[in-house]
Amino acid sequence: MTINKKSIKKLSVITTTHNIGEKRVLLNGRETSTPLTQIAVTRLKAGEVVEEHLHPTMEEFFLFQKGEATITAGKERTTCGSGDFISIPTNTLHSLKAITDIEVITISCAVCHNNT
């Protein structure tokens, strides 16, 4: 067994997949044999919006660390802040708007579909 230790301060800052905000990737799908596709610390500035989208083969999880945001999933909207955890099921339209500067741990997990 090998310990995979990373320092968040030493990780490169990159633009998110949605081209809004920035993230530091703690784990990507090539570094694990699990269905996890990514674990990252994501930051958005106040007013930034990740437009409505969905993931047909992936669930997303958000653990809010700092700031306040609104998240919409389907027809439901809620305000989130430090300590809040949100789970977005596969194929669910969702969006995120930063009310203040936010920091969120984002976890993405691939979902396998059996055609049985």
CSV table of N, CA, C and O in Angstrom, one decimal:
chain,number,residue,atom,x,y,z
A,1,MET,N,0.8,-1.2,0.0
A,1,MET,CA,0.0,0.0,0.0
A,1,MET,C,0.9,1.2,0.0
A,1,MET,O,1.9,1.3,0.7
A,2,THR,N,0.5,2.2,-0.8
A,2,THR,CA,1.3,3.5,-0.9
A,2,THR,C,0.4,4.6,-0.5
A,2,THR,O,-0.8,4.7,-0.9
A,3,ILE,N,0.9,5.4,0.4
A,3,ILE,CA,0.1,6.6,0.8
A,3,ILE,C,0.3,7.7,-0.3
A,3,ILE,O,1.4,8.0,-0.6
A,4,ASN,N,-0.8,8.3,-0.7
A,4,ASN,CA,-0.8,9.4,-1.7
A,4,ASN,C,-1.0,10.7,-1.0
A,4,ASN,O,-2.2,11.0,-0.7
A,5,LYS,N,0.0,11.3,-0.5
A,5,LYS,CA,-0.1,12.6,0.2
A,5,LYS,C,0.1,13.8,-0.7
A,5,LYS,O,1.1,13.8,-1.4
A,6,LYS,N,-0.8,14.8,-0.6
A,6,LYS,CA,-0.6,16.0,-1.3
A,6,LYS,C,-0.9,17.2,-0.4
A,6,LYS,O,-1.7,17.1,0.5
A,7,SER,N,-0.2,18.3,-0.7
A,7,SER,CA,-0.5,19.5,0.0
A,7,SER,C,-1.3,20.4,-0.9
A,7,SER,O,-0.9,20.7,-2.0
A,8,ILE,N,-2.4,20.8,-0.4
A,8,ILE,CA,-3.3,21.7,-1.2
A,8,ILE,C,-2.6,23.0,-1.6
A,8,ILE,O,-2.8,23.5,-2.7
A,9,LYS,N,-1.7,23.5,-0.8
A,9,LYS,CA,-1.0,24.7,-1.1
A,9,LYS,C,0.0,24.5,-2.3
A,9,LYS,O,0.4,25.5,-2.9
A,10,LYS,N,0.4,23.3,-2.5
A,10,LYS,CA,1.4,23.0,-3.6
A,10,LYS,C,0.7,22.6,-4.9
A,10,LYS,O,1.4,22.4,-5.9
A,11,LEU,N,-0.6,22.3,-4.9
A,11,LEU,CA,-1.3,21.9,-6.1
A,11,LEU,C,-1.5,23.1,-7.1
A,11,LEU,O,-1.8,24.2,-6.6
A,12,SER,N,-1.4,22.8,-8.3
A,12,SER,CA,-1.6,23.8,-9.4
A,12,SER,C,-3.1,24.3,-9.3
A,12,SER,O,-4.0,23.5,-9.2
A,13,VAL,N,-3.3,25.6,-9.5
A,13,VAL,CA,-4.6,26.1,-9.7
A,13,VAL,C,-5.0,26.1,-11.1
A,13,VAL,O,-4.3,26.5,-12.0
A,14,ILE,N,-6.2,25.4,-11.4
A,14,ILE,CA,-6.6,25.3,-12.8
A,14,ILE,C,-8.1,25.8,-12.9
A,14,ILE,O,-8.8,25.9,-11.9
A,15,THR,N,-8.5,26.1,-14.1
A,15,THR,CA,-9.9,26.5,-14.3
A,15,THR,C,-10.7,25.3,-14.3
A,15,THR,O,-10.4,24.2,-14.7
A,16,THR,N,-12.0,25.5,-13.7
A,16,THR,CA,-12.9,24.3,-13.6
A,16,THR,C,-13.3,23.9,-15.0
A,16,THR,O,-13.2,24.6,-16.0
A,17,THR,N,-13.9,22.7,-15.1
A,17,THR,CA,-14.4,22.1,-16.3
A,17,THR,C,-15.4,23.0,-17.0
A,17,THR,O,-15.5,23.1,-18.2
A,18,HIS,N,-16.2,23.8,-16.2
A,18,HIS,CA,-17.2,24.7,-16.7
A,18,HIS,C,-16.7,26.1,-17.0
A,18,HIS,O,-17.5,27.0,-17.3
A,19,ASN,N,-15.4,26.2,-16.9
A,19,ASN,CA,-14.7,27.5,-17.2
A,19,ASN,C,-15.2,28.7,-16.3
A,19,ASN,O,-15.2,29.8,-16.7
A,20,ILE,N,-15.6,28.3,-15.1
A,20,ILE,CA,-16.0,29.3,-14.1
A,20,ILE,C,-15.2,29.0,-12.8
A,20,ILE,O,-15.2,27.8,-12.4
A,21,GLY,N,-14.5,29.9,-12.2
A,21,GLY,CA,-13.8,29.7,-11.0
A,21,GLY,C,-12.5,28.9,-11.2
A,21,GLY,O,-12.0,28.8,-12.3
A,22,GLU,N,-12.0,28.4,-10.1
A,22,GLU,CA,-10.7,27.7,-10.1
A,22,GLU,C,-10.8,26.5,-9.2
A,22,GLU,O,-11.6,26.5,-8.3
A,23,LYS,N,-9.9,25.6,-9.4
A,23,LYS,CA,-9.9,24.4,-8.5
A,23,LYS,C,-8.5,23.9,-8.4
A,23,LYS,O,-7.6,24.2,-9.2
A,24,ARG,N,-8.3,23.1,-7.3
A,24,ARG,CA,-7.1,22.4,-7.1
A,24,ARG,C,-7.5,20.9,-7.0
A,24,ARG,O,-8.3,20.6,-6.1
A,25,VAL,N,-7.0,20.0,-7.9
A,25,VAL,CA,-7.5,18.6,-7.9
A,25,VAL,C,-6.6,17.8,-6.9
A,25,VAL,O,-5.4,17.7,-7.0
A,26,LEU,N,-7.3,17.3,-5.9
A,26,LEU,CA,-6.7,16.4,-4.9
A,26,LEU,C,-6.5,15.0,-5.5
A,26,LEU,O,-5.6,14.3,-5.1
A,27,LEU,N,-7.5,14.5,-6.3
A,27,LEU,CA,-7.5,13.2,-6.8
A,27,LEU,C,-8.2,13.1,-8.1
A,27,LEU,O,-9.3,13.7,-8.2
A,28,ASN,N,-7.6,12.5,-9.1
A,28,ASN,CA,-8.3,12.3,-10.4
A,28,ASN,C,-8.5,10.9,-10.7
A,28,ASN,O,-7.9,10.0,-10.0
A,29,GLY,N,-9.3,10.6,-11.6
A,29,GLY,CA,-9.7,9.2,-11.9
A,29,GLY,C,-8.6,8.3,-12.3
A,29,GLY,O,-8.7,7.0,-12.1
A,30,ARG,N,-7.5,8.8,-12.8
A,30,ARG,CA,-6.3,8.0,-13.1
A,30,ARG,C,-5.5,7.5,-11.9
A,30,ARG,O,-4.7,6.6,-11.9
A,31,GLU,N,-5.8,8.2,-10.7
A,31,GLU,CA,-5.1,7.9,-9.5
A,31,GLU,C,-5.8,6.9,-8.6
A,31,GLU,O,-5.3,6.7,-7.5
A,32,THR,N,-6.9,6.4,-9.0
A,32,THR,CA,-7.7,5.5,-8.1
A,32,THR,C,-8.3,4.4,-8.9
A,32,THR,O,-8.6,4.5,-10.1
A,33,SER,N,-8.5,3.2,-8.3
A,33,SER,CA,-9.2,2.1,-9.0
A,33,SER,C,-10.7,2.1,-8.6
A,33,SER,O,-11.4,1.2,-8.9
A,34,THR,N,-11.2,3.2,-7.9
A,34,THR,CA,-12.6,3.3,-7.5
A,34,THR,C,-13.4,4.1,-8.6
A,34,THR,O,-12.8,4.6,-9.6
A,35,PRO,N,-14.7,4.2,-8.5
A,35,PRO,CA,-15.5,5.0,-9.5
A,35,PRO,C,-15.3,6.5,-9.3
A,35,PRO,O,-15.9,7.2,-10.1
A,36,LEU,N,-14.5,6.9,-8.3
A,36,LEU,CA,-14.3,8.4,-8.2
A,36,LEU,C,-13.6,8.9,-9.5
A,36,LEU,O,-12.7,8.3,-9.9
A,37,THR,N,-14.1,10.0,-10.0
A,37,THR,CA,-13.5,10.6,-11.1
A,37,THR,C,-12.7,11.8,-10.7
A,37,THR,O,-11.7,12.2,-11.4
A,38,GLN,N,-13.1,12.5,-9.6
A,38,GLN,CA,-12.3,13.6,-9.1
A,38,GLN,C,-12.7,14.0,-7.7
A,38,GLN,O,-13.9,13.9,-7.4
A,39,ILE,N,-11.7,14.5,-7.0
A,39,ILE,CA,-12.0,15.2,-5.7
A,39,ILE,C,-11.2,16.5,-5.8
A,39,ILE,O,-10.0,16.4,-6.2
A,40,ALA,N,-11.8,17.6,-5.6
A,40,ALA,CA,-11.1,18.9,-5.8
A,40,ALA,C,-11.6,19.9,-4.8
A,40,ALA,O,-12.7,19.8,-4.3
A,41,VAL,N,-10.8,20.9,-4.6
A,41,VAL,CA,-11.2,22.1,-3.8
A,41,VAL,C,-11.5,23.2,-4.9
A,41,VAL,O,-10.6,23.6,-5.6
A,42,THR,N,-12.7,23.6,-4.9
A,42,THR,CA,-13.2,24.6,-6.0
A,42,THR,C,-13.5,25.9,-5.3
A,42,THR,O,-14.1,26.0,-4.2
A,43,ARG,N,-13.1,27.0,-6.0
A,43,ARG,CA,-13.4,28.3,-5.5
A,43,ARG,C,-14.1,29.1,-6.6
A,43,ARG,O,-13.7,29.1,-7.7
A,44,LEU,N,-15.2,29.8,-6.2
A,44,LEU,CA,-15.8,30.8,-7.1
A,44,LEU,C,-15.9,32.1,-6.4
A,44,LEU,O,-16.0,32.2,-5.1
A,45,LYS,N,-15.8,33.2,-7.2
A,45,LYS,CA,-16.0,34.5,-6.6
A,45,LYS,C,-17.4,34.9,-6.6
A,45,LYS,O,-18.2,34.4,-7.4
A,46,ALA,N,-17.8,35.8,-5.7
A,46,ALA,CA,-19.1,36.3,-5.6
A,46,ALA,C,-19.7,36.7,-6.9
A,46,ALA,O,-19.0,37.4,-7.7
A,47,GLY,N,-20.9,36.2,-7.3
A,47,GLY,CA,-21.5,36.5,-8.5
A,47,GLY,C,-21.3,35.5,-9.6
A,47,GLY,O,-22.0,35.5,-10.6
A,48,GLU,N,-20.2,34.7,-9.5
A,48,GLU,CA,-19.9,33.7,-10.6
A,48,GLU,C,-21.0,32.6,-10.5
A,48,GLU,O,-21.5,32.2,-9.5
A,49,VAL,N,-21.4,32.1,-11.7
A,49,VAL,CA,-22.4,31.2,-11.9
A,49,VAL,C,-22.0,30.0,-12.8
A,49,VAL,O,-21.4,30.2,-13.9
A,50,VAL,N,-22.2,28.8,-12.3
A,50,VAL,CA,-22.0,27.6,-13.1
A,50,VAL,C,-23.4,27.3,-13.7
A,50,VAL,O,-24.3,27.0,-12.9
A,51,GLU,N,-23.5,27.5,-15.0
A,51,GLU,CA,-24.8,27.4,-15.6
A,51,GLU,C,-25.4,26.0,-15.5
A,51,GLU,O,-24.7,25.0,-15.3
A,52,GLU,N,-26.7,25.9,-15.7
A,52,GLU,CA,-27.4,24.7,-15.6
A,52,GLU,C,-26.8,23.6,-16.6
A,52,GLU,O,-26.6,23.9,-17.7
A,53,HIS,N,-26.6,22.4,-16.0
A,53,HIS,CA,-26.1,21.3,-16.8
A,53,HIS,C,-26.4,20.0,-16.1
A,53,HIS,O,-26.9,20.0,-15.0
A,54,LEU,N,-26.1,18.9,-16.8
A,54,LEU,CA,-26.3,17.6,-16.1
A,54,LEU,C,-25.1,16.7,-16.5
A,54,LEU,O,-24.4,17.0,-17.5
A,55,HIS,N,-25.0,15.6,-15.8
A,55,HIS,CA,-24.0,14.6,-16.0
A,55,HIS,C,-24.7,13.3,-16.2
A,55,HIS,O,-25.2,12.7,-15.2
A,56,PRO,N,-24.7,12.7,-17.4
A,56,PRO,CA,-25.5,11.4,-17.6
A,56,PRO,C,-24.8,10.2,-16.9
A,56,PRO,O,-25.5,9.2,-16.7
A,57,THR,N,-23.5,10.3,-16.6
A,57,THR,CA,-22.9,9.1,-16.1
A,57,THR,C,-22.1,9.4,-14.8
A,57,THR,O,-21.2,8.7,-14.4
A,58,MET,N,-22.5,10.5,-14.1
A,58,MET,CA,-21.7,10.9,-12.9
A,58,MET,C,-22.6,11.5,-11.9
A,58,MET,O,-23.5,12.3,-12.2
A,59,GLU,N,-22.4,11.2,-10.6
A,59,GLU,CA,-23.0,11.9,-9.5
A,59,GLU,C,-22.0,12.9,-9.0
A,59,GLU,O,-20.8,12.7,-9.1
A,60,GLU,N,-22.5,14.0,-8.4
A,60,GLU,CA,-21.7,15.0,-7.9
A,60,GLU,C,-22.0,15.3,-6.4
A,60,GLU,O,-23.2,15.3,-6.1
A,61,PHE,N,-21.0,15.6,-5.6
A,61,PHE,CA,-21.2,15.9,-4.2
A,61,PHE,C,-20.5,17.2,-3.9
A,61,PHE,O,-19.4,17.4,-4.4
A,62,PHE,N,-21.1,18.0,-3.1
A,62,PHE,CA,-20.5,19.3,-2.7
A,62,PHE,C,-20.4,19.4,-1.2
A,62,PHE,O,-21.5,19.3,-0.5
A,63,LEU,N,-19.3,19.7,-0.6
A,63,LEU,CA,-19.2,20.0,0.8
A,63,LEU,C,-18.7,21.5,0.9
A,63,LEU,O,-17.5,21.8,0.6
A,64,PHE,N,-19.5,22.3,1.4
A,64,PHE,CA,-19.2,23.8,1.4
A,64,PHE,C,-18.3,24.1,2.6
A,64,PHE,O,-18.7,23.7,3.7
A,65,GLN,N,-17.2,24.7,2.3
A,65,GLN,CA,-16.2,25.0,3.3
A,65,GLN,C,-16.3,26.5,3.8
A,65,GLN,O,-16.2,26.8,5.0
A,66,LYS,N,-16.5,27.4,2.8
A,66,LYS,CA,-16.5,28.9,3.1
A,66,LYS,C,-17.5,29.5,2.2
A,66,LYS,O,-17.7,29.1,1.1
A,67,GLY,N,-18.1,30.6,2.7
A,67,GLY,CA,-19.0,31.4,1.9
A,67,GLY,C,-20.4,30.9,1.8
A,67,GLY,O,-20.8,30.0,2.5
A,68,GLU,N,-21.2,31.5,0.9
A,68,GLU,CA,-22.6,31.2,0.7
A,68,GLU,C,-22.9,31.2,-0.8
A,68,GLU,O,-22.4,32.0,-1.6
A,69,ALA,N,-23.8,30.2,-1.2
A,69,ALA,CA,-24.1,30.0,-2.6
A,69,ALA,C,-25.6,29.5,-2.6
A,69,ALA,O,-26.1,29.0,-1.7
A,70,THR,N,-26.2,29.7,-3.8
A,70,THR,CA,-27.4,29.0,-4.1
A,70,THR,C,-27.2,27.9,-5.1
A,70,THR,O,-26.4,28.1,-6.0
A,71,ILE,N,-27.8,26.7,-4.8
A,71,ILE,CA,-27.7,25.6,-5.7
A,71,ILE,C,-29.1,25.2,-6.1
A,71,ILE,O,-30.0,25.2,-5.3
A,72,THR,N,-29.2,25.0,-7.4
A,72,THR,CA,-30.5,24.5,-7.9
A,72,THR,C,-30.3,23.1,-8.5
A,72,THR,O,-29.4,22.9,-9.3
A,73,ALA,N,-31.2,22.2,-8.2
A,73,ALA,CA,-31.2,20.9,-8.7
A,73,ALA,C,-32.6,20.5,-9.1
A,73,ALA,O,-33.5,20.5,-8.2
A,74,GLY,N,-32.9,20.3,-10.4
A,74,GLY,CA,-34.2,20.1,-10.9
A,74,GLY,C,-35.0,21.4,-10.6
A,74,GLY,O,-34.6,22.5,-11.0
A,75,LYS,N,-36.1,21.3,-9.9
A,75,LYS,CA,-36.9,22.5,-9.6
A,75,LYS,C,-36.7,23.0,-8.2
A,75,LYS,O,-37.4,23.9,-7.7
A,76,GLU,N,-35.7,22.4,-7.5
A,76,GLU,CA,-35.5,22.7,-6.1
A,76,GLU,C,-34.3,23.7,-6.0
A,76,GLU,O,-33.2,23.4,-6.6
A,77,ARG,N,-34.4,24.7,-5.2
A,77,ARG,CA,-33.3,25.7,-5.0
A,77,ARG,C,-33.1,25.8,-3.5
A,77,ARG,O,-34.0,25.9,-2.7
A,78,THR,N,-31.8,25.9,-3.1
A,78,THR,CA,-31.5,26.0,-1.7
A,78,THR,C,-30.2,26.9,-1.5
A,78,THR,O,-29.4,26.9,-2.4
A,79,THR,N,-30.1,27.5,-0.4
A,79,THR,CA,-28.9,28.3,-0.1
A,79,THR,C,-28.0,27.4,0.8
A,79,THR,O,-28.5,26.7,1.7
A,80,CYS,N,-26.7,27.4,0.5
A,80,CYS,CA,-25.7,26.6,1.2
A,80,CYS,C,-24.6,27.5,1.7
A,80,CYS,O,-24.2,28.5,1.2
A,81,GLY,N,-24.1,27.0,2.9
A,81,GLY,CA,-23.0,27.7,3.5
A,81,GLY,C,-22.0,26.7,4.1
A,81,GLY,O,-22.2,25.4,4.0
A,82,SER,N,-21.1,27.2,4.9
A,82,SER,CA,-20.1,26.3,5.5
A,82,SER,C,-20.7,25.2,6.3
A,82,SER,O,-21.6,25.3,7.1
A,83,GLY,N,-20.2,23.9,6.0
A,83,GLY,CA,-20.7,22.7,6.6
A,83,GLY,C,-21.8,22.0,5.9
A,83,GLY,O,-22.2,20.9,6.3
A,84,ASP,N,-22.4,22.7,4.9
A,84,ASP,CA,-23.5,22.0,4.2
A,84,ASP,C,-23.0,21.1,3.2
A,84,ASP,O,-22.0,21.3,2.5
A,85,PHE,N,-23.7,19.9,3.0
A,85,PHE,CA,-23.4,18.9,2.1
A,85,PHE,C,-24.5,18.7,1.1
A,85,PHE,O,-25.7,18.6,1.5
A,86,ILE,N,-24.2,18.7,-0.2
A,86,ILE,CA,-25.3,18.5,-1.2
A,86,ILE,C,-24.9,17.3,-2.1
A,86,ILE,O,-23.7,17.2,-2.5
A,87,SER,N,-25.9,16.5,-2.4
A,87,SER,CA,-25.7,15.4,-3.3
A,87,SER,C,-26.6,15.6,-4.6
A,87,SER,O,-27.8,15.9,-4.4
A,88,ILE,N,-26.0,15.5,-5.8
A,88,ILE,CA,-26.7,15.7,-7.0
A,88,ILE,C,-26.7,14.4,-7.8
A,88,ILE,O,-25.6,13.9,-8.2
A,89,PRO,N,-27.9,13.7,-7.9
A,89,PRO,CA,-27.9,12.5,-8.6
A,89,PRO,C,-27.6,12.6,-10.1
A,89,PRO,O,-27.7,13.7,-10.7
A,90,THR,N,-27.2,11.5,-10.7
A,90,THR,CA,-27.0,11.4,-12.1
A,90,THR,C,-28.2,11.9,-12.9
A,90,THR,O,-29.3,11.8,-12.5
A,91,ASN,N,-27.9,12.6,-14.0
A,91,ASN,CA,-28.9,13.1,-15.0
A,91,ASN,C,-29.8,14.1,-14.4
A,91,ASN,O,-31.0,14.3,-14.8
A,92,THR,N,-29.4,14.9,-13.3
A,92,THR,CA,-30.2,15.9,-12.7
A,92,THR,C,-29.6,17.3,-13.2
A,92,THR,O,-28.4,17.6,-12.9
A,93,LEU,N,-30.5,18.1,-13.8
A,93,LEU,CA,-30.1,19.4,-14.1
A,93,LEU,C,-29.7,20.2,-12.9
A,93,LEU,O,-30.5,20.1,-11.9
A,94,HIS,N,-28.6,20.9,-12.8
A,94,HIS,CA,-28.2,21.6,-11.7
A,94,HIS,C,-27.3,22.8,-12.0
A,94,HIS,O,-26.7,22.9,-13.1
A,95,SER,N,-27.4,23.8,-11.2
A,95,SER,CA,-26.6,25.0,-11.3
A,95,SER,C,-26.1,25.5,-10.0
A,95,SER,O,-26.7,25.1,-8.9
A,96,LEU,N,-25.1,26.4,-10.0
A,96,LEU,CA,-24.6,26.9,-8.7
A,96,LEU,C,-24.2,28.4,-8.9
A,96,LEU,O,-23.6,28.8,-9.9
A,97,LYS,N,-24.6,29.2,-8.0
A,97,LYS,CA,-24.3,30.6,-8.0
A,97,LYS,C,-23.7,31.1,-6.7
A,97,LYS,O,-24.3,30.9,-5.6
A,98,ALA,N,-22.5,31.6,-6.7
A,98,ALA,CA,-21.8,32.1,-5.6
A,98,ALA,C,-22.4,33.5,-5.1
A,98,ALA,O,-22.4,34.4,-5.9
A,99,ILE,N,-23.0,33.5,-3.9
A,99,ILE,CA,-23.5,34.8,-3.4
A,99,ILE,C,-22.3,35.6,-2.8
A,99,ILE,O,-22.2,36.8,-3.0
A,100,THR,N,-21.4,34.9,-2.1
A,100,THR,CA,-20.1,35.5,-1.7
A,100,THR,C,-19.0,34.6,-2.3
A,100,THR,O,-19.3,33.6,-2.9
A,101,ASP,N,-17.8,35.0,-2.0
A,101,ASP,CA,-16.7,34.1,-2.4
A,101,ASP,C,-16.9,32.8,-1.7
A,101,ASP,O,-17.2,32.7,-0.5
A,102,ILE,N,-16.8,31.6,-2.5
A,102,ILE,CA,-17.0,30.3,-1.8
A,102,ILE,C,-15.8,29.4,-2.1
A,102,ILE,O,-15.0,29.6,-3.0
A,103,GLU,N,-15.7,28.4,-1.2
A,103,GLU,CA,-14.8,27.3,-1.3
A,103,GLU,C,-15.6,26.0,-1.0
A,103,GLU,O,-16.2,25.9,0.0
A,104,VAL,N,-15.5,25.1,-2.0
A,104,VAL,CA,-16.3,23.9,-1.9
A,104,VAL,C,-15.4,22.7,-2.2
A,104,VAL,O,-14.6,22.7,-3.2
A,105,ILE,N,-15.5,21.6,-1.5
A,105,ILE,CA,-14.9,20.4,-1.8
A,105,ILE,C,-15.9,19.7,-2.8
A,105,ILE,O,-17.1,19.5,-2.4
A,106,THR,N,-15.5,19.4,-4.0
A,106,THR,CA,-16.3,18.7,-5.0
A,106,THR,C,-15.8,17.3,-5.2
A,106,THR,O,-14.6,17.1,-5.3
A,107,ILE,N,-16.8,16.4,-5.2
A,107,ILE,CA,-16.4,15.0,-5.4
A,107,ILE,C,-17.3,14.5,-6.5
A,107,ILE,O,-18.5,14.6,-6.5
A,108,SER,N,-16.7,13.9,-7.5
A,108,SER,CA,-17.4,13.3,-8.7
A,108,SER,C,-17.2,11.8,-8.7
A,108,SER,O,-16.1,11.3,-8.5
A,109,CYS,N,-18.3,11.1,-9.0
A,109,CYS,CA,-18.3,9.6,-9.0
A,109,CYS,C,-19.0,9.1,-10.2
A,109,CYS,O,-20.2,9.4,-10.4
A,110,ALA,N,-18.3,8.3,-11.0
A,110,ALA,CA,-18.9,7.6,-12.1
A,110,ALA,C,-19.9,6.6,-11.7
A,110,ALA,O,-19.7,5.9,-10.7
A,111,VAL,N,-21.0,6.5,-12.5
A,111,VAL,CA,-22.0,5.5,-12.2
A,111,VAL,C,-22.1,4.6,-13.4
A,111,VAL,O,-22.1,5.0,-14.5
A,112,CYS,N,-22.0,3.3,-13.0
A,112,CYS,CA,-22.1,2.2,-14.1
A,112,CYS,C,-23.5,1.9,-14.3
A,112,CYS,O,-24.3,1.7,-13.3
A,113,HIS,N,-23.9,1.7,-15.5
A,113,HIS,CA,-25.3,1.4,-15.8
A,113,HIS,C,-25.3,0.0,-16.4
A,113,HIS,O,-24.6,-0.3,-17.4
A,114,ASN,N,-26.0,-0.9,-15.8
A,114,ASN,CA,-26.2,-2.3,-16.3
A,114,ASN,C,-27.4,-2.4,-17.2
A,114,ASN,O,-28.4,-1.9,-16.9
A,115,ASN,N,-27.2,-3.0,-18.3
A,115,ASN,CA,-28.4,-3.2,-19.3
A,115,ASN,C,-28.9,-4.6,-19.1
A,115,ASN,O,-29.0,-5.4,-20.1
A,116,THR,N,-29.3,-5.0,-17.9
A,116,THR,CA,-29.8,-6.3,-17.7
A,116,THR,C,-31.3,-6.3,-17.5
A,116,THR,O,-31.9,-5.4,-17.3
